[in-house]
Coordinates of C-alpha atoms in Angstrom, one line a residue:
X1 CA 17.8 21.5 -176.3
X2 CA 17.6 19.5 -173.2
X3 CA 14.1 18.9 -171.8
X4 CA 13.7 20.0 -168.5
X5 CA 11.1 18.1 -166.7
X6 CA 10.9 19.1 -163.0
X7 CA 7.9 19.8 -161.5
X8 CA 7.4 22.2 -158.2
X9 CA 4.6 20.2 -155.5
X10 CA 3.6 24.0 -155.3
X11 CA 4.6 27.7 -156.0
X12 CA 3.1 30.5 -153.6
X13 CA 2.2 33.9 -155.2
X14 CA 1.9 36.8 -152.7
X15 CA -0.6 38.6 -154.4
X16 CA -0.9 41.3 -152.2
X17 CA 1.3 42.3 -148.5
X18 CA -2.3 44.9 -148.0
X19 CA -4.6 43.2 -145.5
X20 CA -8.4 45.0 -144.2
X21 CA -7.3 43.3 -140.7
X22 CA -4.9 44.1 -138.0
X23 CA -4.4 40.5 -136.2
X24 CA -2.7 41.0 -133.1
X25 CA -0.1 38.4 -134.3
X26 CA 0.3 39.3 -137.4
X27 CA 3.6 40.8 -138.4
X28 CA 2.2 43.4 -140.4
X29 CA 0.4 44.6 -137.1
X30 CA 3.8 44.7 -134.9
X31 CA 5.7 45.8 -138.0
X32 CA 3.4 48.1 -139.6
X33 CA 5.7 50.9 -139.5
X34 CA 8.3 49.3 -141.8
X35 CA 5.9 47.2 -144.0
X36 CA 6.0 47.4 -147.3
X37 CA 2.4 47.7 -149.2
X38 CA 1.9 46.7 -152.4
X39 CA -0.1 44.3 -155.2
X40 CA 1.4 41.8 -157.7
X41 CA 1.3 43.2 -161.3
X42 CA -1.4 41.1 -163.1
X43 CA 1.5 41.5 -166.4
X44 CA 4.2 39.5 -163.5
X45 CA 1.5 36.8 -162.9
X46 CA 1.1 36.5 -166.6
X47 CA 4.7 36.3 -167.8
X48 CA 4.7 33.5 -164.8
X49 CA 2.6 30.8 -166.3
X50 CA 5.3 29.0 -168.4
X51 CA 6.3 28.3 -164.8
X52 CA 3.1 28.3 -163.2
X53 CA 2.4 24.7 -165.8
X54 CA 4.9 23.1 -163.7
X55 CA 3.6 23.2 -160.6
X56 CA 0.9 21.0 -158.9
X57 CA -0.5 23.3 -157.0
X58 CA -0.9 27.1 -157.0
X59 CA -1.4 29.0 -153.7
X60 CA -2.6 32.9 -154.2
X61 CA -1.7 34.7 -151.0
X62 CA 1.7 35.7 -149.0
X63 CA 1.3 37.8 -146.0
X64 CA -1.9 40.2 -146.9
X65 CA -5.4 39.7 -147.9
X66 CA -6.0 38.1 -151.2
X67 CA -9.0 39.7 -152.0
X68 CA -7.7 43.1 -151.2
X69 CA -6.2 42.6 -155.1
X70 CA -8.5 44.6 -156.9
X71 CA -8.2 42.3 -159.7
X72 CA -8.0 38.7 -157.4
X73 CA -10.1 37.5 -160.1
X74 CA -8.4 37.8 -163.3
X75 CA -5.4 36.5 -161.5
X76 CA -7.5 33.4 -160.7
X77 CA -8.7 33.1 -164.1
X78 CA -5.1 33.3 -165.7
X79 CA -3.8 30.8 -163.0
X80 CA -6.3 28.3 -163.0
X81 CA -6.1 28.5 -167.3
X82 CA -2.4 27.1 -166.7
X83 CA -4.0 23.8 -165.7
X84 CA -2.9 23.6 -162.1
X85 CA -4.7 23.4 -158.7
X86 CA -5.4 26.8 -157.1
X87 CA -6.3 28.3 -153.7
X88 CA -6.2 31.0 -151.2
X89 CA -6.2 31.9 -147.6
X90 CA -8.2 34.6 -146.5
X91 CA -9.6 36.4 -143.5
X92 CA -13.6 36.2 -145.5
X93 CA -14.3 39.8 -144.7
X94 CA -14.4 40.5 -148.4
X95 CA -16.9 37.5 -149.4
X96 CA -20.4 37.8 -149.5
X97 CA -22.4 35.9 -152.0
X98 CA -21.3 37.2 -154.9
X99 CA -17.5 36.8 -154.9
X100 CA -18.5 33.4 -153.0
X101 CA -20.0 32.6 -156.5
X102 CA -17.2 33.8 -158.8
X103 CA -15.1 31.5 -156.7
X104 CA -16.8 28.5 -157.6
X105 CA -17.1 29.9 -161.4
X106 CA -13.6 30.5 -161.3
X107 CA -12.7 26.8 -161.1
X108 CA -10.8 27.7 -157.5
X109 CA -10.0 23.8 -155.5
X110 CA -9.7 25.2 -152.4
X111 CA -10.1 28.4 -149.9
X112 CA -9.2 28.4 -146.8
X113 CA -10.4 30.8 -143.7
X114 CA -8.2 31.9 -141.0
X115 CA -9.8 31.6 -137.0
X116 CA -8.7 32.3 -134.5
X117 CA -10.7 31.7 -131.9
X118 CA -14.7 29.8 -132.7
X119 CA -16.6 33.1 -130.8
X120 CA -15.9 36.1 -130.9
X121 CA -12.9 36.1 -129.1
X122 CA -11.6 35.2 -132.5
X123 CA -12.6 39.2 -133.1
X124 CA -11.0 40.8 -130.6
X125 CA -7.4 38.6 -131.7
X126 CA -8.2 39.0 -135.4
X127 CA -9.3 42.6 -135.3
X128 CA -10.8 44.3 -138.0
X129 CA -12.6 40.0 -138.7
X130 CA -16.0 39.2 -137.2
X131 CA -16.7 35.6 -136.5
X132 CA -20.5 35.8 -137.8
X133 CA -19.1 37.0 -141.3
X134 CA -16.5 34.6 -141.6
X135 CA -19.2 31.6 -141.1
X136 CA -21.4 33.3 -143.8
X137 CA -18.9 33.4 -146.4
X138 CA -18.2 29.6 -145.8
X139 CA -22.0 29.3 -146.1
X140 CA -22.2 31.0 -149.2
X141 CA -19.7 29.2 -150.5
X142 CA -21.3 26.0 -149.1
X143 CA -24.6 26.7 -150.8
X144 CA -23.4 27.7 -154.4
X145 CA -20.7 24.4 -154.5
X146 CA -23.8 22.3 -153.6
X147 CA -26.6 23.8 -155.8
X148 CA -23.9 23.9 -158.7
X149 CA -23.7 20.6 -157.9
X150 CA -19.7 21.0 -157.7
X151 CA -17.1 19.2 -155.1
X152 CA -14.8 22.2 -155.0
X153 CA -13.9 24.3 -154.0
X154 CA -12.6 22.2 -150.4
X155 CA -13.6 24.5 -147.6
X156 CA -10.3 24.1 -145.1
X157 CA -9.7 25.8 -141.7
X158 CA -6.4 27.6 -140.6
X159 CA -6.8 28.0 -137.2
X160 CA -4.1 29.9 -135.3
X161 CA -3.9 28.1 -131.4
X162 CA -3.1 30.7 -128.9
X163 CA -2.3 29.4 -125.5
X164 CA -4.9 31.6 -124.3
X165 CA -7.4 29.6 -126.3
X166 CA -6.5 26.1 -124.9
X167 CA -9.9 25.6 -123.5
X168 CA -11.7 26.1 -126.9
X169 CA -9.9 22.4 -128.0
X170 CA -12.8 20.0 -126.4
X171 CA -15.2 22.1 -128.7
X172 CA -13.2 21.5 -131.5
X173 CA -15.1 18.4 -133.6
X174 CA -18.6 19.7 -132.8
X175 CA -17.8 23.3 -134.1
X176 CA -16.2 22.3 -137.3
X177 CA -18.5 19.6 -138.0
X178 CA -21.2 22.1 -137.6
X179 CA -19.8 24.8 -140.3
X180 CA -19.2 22.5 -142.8
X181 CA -15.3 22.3 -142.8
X182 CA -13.5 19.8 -145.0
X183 CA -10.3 19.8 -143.5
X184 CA -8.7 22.4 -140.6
X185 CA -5.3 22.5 -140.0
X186 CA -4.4 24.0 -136.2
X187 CA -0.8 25.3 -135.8
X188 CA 0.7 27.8 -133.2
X189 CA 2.8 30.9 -134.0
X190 CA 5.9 30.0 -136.1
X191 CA 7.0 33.3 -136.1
X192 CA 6.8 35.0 -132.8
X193 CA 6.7 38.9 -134.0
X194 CA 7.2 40.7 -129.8
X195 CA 7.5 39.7 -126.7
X196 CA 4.4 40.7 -125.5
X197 CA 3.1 37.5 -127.7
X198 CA 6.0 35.3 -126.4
X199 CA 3.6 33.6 -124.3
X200 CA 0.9 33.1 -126.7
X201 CA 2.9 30.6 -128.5
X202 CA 2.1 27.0 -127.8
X203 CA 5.5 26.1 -127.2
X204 CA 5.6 23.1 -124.7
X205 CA 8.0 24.0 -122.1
X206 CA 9.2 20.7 -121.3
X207 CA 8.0 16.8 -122.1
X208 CA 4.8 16.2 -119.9
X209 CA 3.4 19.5 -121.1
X210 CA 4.0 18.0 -124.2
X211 CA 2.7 14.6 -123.6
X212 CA -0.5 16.2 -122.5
X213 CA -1.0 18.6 -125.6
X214 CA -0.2 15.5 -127.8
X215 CA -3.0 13.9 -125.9
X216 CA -5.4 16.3 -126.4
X217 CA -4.5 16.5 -130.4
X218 CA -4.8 12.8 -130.8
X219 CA -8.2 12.9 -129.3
X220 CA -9.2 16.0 -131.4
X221 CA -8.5 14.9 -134.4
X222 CA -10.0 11.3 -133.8
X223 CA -13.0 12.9 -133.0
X224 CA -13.4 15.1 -136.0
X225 CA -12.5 12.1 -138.3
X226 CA -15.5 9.9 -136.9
X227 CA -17.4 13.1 -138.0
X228 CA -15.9 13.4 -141.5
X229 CA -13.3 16.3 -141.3
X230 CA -9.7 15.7 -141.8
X231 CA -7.7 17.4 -138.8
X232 CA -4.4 18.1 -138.4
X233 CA -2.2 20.3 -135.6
X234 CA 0.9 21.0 -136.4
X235 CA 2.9 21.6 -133.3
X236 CA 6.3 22.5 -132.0
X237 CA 7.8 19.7 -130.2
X238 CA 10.5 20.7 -127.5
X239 CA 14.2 19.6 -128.6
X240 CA 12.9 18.5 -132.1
X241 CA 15.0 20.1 -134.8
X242 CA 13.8 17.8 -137.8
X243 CA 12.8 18.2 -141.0
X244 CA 11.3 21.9 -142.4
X245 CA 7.7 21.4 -143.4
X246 CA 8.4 24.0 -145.9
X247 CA 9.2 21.7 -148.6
X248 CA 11.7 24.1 -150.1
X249 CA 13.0 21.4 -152.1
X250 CA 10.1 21.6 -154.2
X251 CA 8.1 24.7 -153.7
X252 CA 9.0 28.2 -153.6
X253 CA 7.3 31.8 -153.1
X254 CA 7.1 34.8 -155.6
X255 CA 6.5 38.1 -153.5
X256 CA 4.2 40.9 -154.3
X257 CA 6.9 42.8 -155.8
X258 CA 8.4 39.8 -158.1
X259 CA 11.7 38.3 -155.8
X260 CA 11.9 35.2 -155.5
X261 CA 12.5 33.3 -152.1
X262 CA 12.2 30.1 -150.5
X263 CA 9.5 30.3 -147.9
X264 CA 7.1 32.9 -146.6
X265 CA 8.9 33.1 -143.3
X266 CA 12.4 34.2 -145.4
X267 CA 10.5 36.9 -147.4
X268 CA 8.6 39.4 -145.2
X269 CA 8.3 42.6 -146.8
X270 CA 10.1 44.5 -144.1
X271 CA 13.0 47.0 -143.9
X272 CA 15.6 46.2 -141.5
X273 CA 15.9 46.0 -137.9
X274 CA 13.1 43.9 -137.1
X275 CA 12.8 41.3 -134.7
X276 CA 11.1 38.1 -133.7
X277 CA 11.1 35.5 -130.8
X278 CA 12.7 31.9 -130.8
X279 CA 12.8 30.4 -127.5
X280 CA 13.2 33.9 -125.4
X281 CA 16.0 35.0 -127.8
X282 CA 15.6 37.8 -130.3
X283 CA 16.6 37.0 -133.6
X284 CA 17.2 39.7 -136.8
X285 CA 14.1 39.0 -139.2
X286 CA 16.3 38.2 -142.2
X287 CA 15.1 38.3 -146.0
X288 CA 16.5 35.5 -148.5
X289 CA 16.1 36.4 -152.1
X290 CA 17.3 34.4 -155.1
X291 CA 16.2 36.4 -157.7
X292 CA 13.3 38.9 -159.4
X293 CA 11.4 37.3 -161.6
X294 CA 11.1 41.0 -163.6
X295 CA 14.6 40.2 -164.8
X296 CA 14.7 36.5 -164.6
X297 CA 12.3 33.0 -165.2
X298 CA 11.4 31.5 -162.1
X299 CA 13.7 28.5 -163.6
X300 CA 16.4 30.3 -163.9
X301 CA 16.4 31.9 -160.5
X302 CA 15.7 27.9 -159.0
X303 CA 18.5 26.7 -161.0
X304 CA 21.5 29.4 -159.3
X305 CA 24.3 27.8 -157.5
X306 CA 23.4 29.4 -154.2
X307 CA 19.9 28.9 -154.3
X308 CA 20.9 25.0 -155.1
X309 CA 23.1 24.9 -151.6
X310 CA 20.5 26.5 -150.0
X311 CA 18.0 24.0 -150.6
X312 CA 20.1 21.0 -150.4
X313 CA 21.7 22.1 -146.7
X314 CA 18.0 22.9 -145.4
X315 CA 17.5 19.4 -143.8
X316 CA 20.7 18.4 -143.0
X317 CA 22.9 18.6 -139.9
X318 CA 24.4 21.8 -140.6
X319 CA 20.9 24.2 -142.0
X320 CA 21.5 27.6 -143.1
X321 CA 22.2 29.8 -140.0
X322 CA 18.4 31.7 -140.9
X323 CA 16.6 28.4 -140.6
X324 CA 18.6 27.2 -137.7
X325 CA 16.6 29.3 -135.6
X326 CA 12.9 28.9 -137.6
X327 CA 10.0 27.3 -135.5
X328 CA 9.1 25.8 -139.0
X329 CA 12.0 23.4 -137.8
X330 CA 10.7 22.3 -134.9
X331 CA 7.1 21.4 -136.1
X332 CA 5.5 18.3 -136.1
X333 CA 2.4 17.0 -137.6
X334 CA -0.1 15.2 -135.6

């Protein structure tokens, strides 16, 4: 038997599609009356470690709330035991000191808190999240690391930038410096769910709109460096069409309900007839599955003929007509 020896950079497990919060920007806010609900089986998570030891990295969340799993933690347990690096994203509202110390027990590298906003204007855009509790779960977490005497897990931000909250950039180094962060990572919508948030997106309309936000960034992120926290924004630059930060290549996503699909923006757990926003045109929200892994291994599924073209057209010339129009596409890193 032939040896296969590939190894994915990282594998994404949507957990759960439920979230506790109703972000106004959130898809599952401006969908919710076609979103599909639901938890990963902790019996799917299981039967995916075989695959699970080939990735780097394990990240446990999709397009809900972690921590809304009611058994988050036995998934952690099982992942971390198949001897890769683990995280999550989550809104904190369901951390207080004792799940902020079954974190650290549970071996987890790094958890990451979404802002939107460092008052509480963050509230009234990430409803149903207050500010104050979000900064107490990072505390906790904080605390327990350092009296455990432990470097993990990384505490990292993913901060949403509206163009509404512009002015909050100056504040930037000084605010995350002062909770603690390791490392925040500031992006803008990359899907655009309605019109009404058209305009939110930071989405420079021509270049010296761009010169100036690219500006700004540089200065940002020199000034949180000098303080210790690594900073990056990752940006939409007008009439760049480059490569797809996704990594699809190497990476891939396992849904809630087992399918298998590239990236989280080609796997929302929507019916049909939904739209988003690229550049004032509405585009069909489309779903690309290669597979379920209740019938198939995760290398099996990778392996398919037209889940091999898909991957290898992505970053050419000519990219599948879905990502043609992604936002993913035209991100840069600063």
């Amino acid at each position: 038997m032939i040896q296969w020896s590939f190894r994915y950079d990282w594998i994404q497990l949507e957990i759960t599609s439920c979230c506790t919060a109703f972000c106004r920007y959130c898809p599952r806010t401006v969908y919710h009356e076609c979103w599909r609900s639901g938890h990963m089986d902790l019996e799917v998570v299981r039967r995916l470690i075989p695959s699970l030891r080939r990735a780097r990295y394990v990240h446990l969340q999709g397009w809900g709330e972690p921590l809304c799993h009611p058994r988050f933690f036995e998934i952690l347990r099982e992942v971390k035991g198949a001897g890769c690096g683990v995280g999550t994203t989550t809104n904190g509202m369901l951390i207080g000191r004792k799940e902020a110390e079954a974190l650290v027990s549970g071996g987890i590298d790094l958890v990451s808190f979404s802002l939107a906003g460092i008052d509480e204007t963050n509230d009234r855009i990430r409803v149903g999240t207050r500010i104050r509790d979000v900064l107490a779960a990072v505390d906790h977490l904080r605390e327990i690391r350092s009296i455990r005497g432990y470097g993990r897990p990384r505490i990292h931000v993913a901060y949403l930038l509206l163009r509404s909250g512009l002015g909050f950039l100056d504040d930037f180094p000084d605010f995350f410096a002062g909770i603690g962060a390791d490392e925040v990572v500031v992006s803008s919508l990359s899907l655009v769910p309605s019109r009404v948030l058209e305009e939110e997106a930071v989405l420079a309309r021509d270049e010296r709109e761009w010169s100036a936000l690219l500006e700004k960034a540089e200065d940002v992120a020199a000034r949180s460096a000098s303080q210790g926290i690594t900073f990056q924004f990752h940006l939409q630059a007008p009439g760049s069409s480059g490569t797809c930060m996704e990594n699809v290549g190497r990476s891939l996503v396992v849904g809630f309900d087992g399918s298998v699909f590239p990236c989280v923006m080609l796997g929302l757990p929507v019916s049909k007839g939904c739209l988003r926003i690229f550049y004032g045109k509405e585009v069909p929200i489309e779903r690309v599955v290669f597979g379920d892994v209740h019938a198939e291994s995760v290398e099996d599924i990778w392996r398919k003929v037209g889940y091999r073209s898909f991957r290898k057209a992505v970053n050419t010339d000519s990219p599948p007509p879905v990502c043609q129009t992604c936002l993913k596409r035209w991100t840069v890193v600063v």
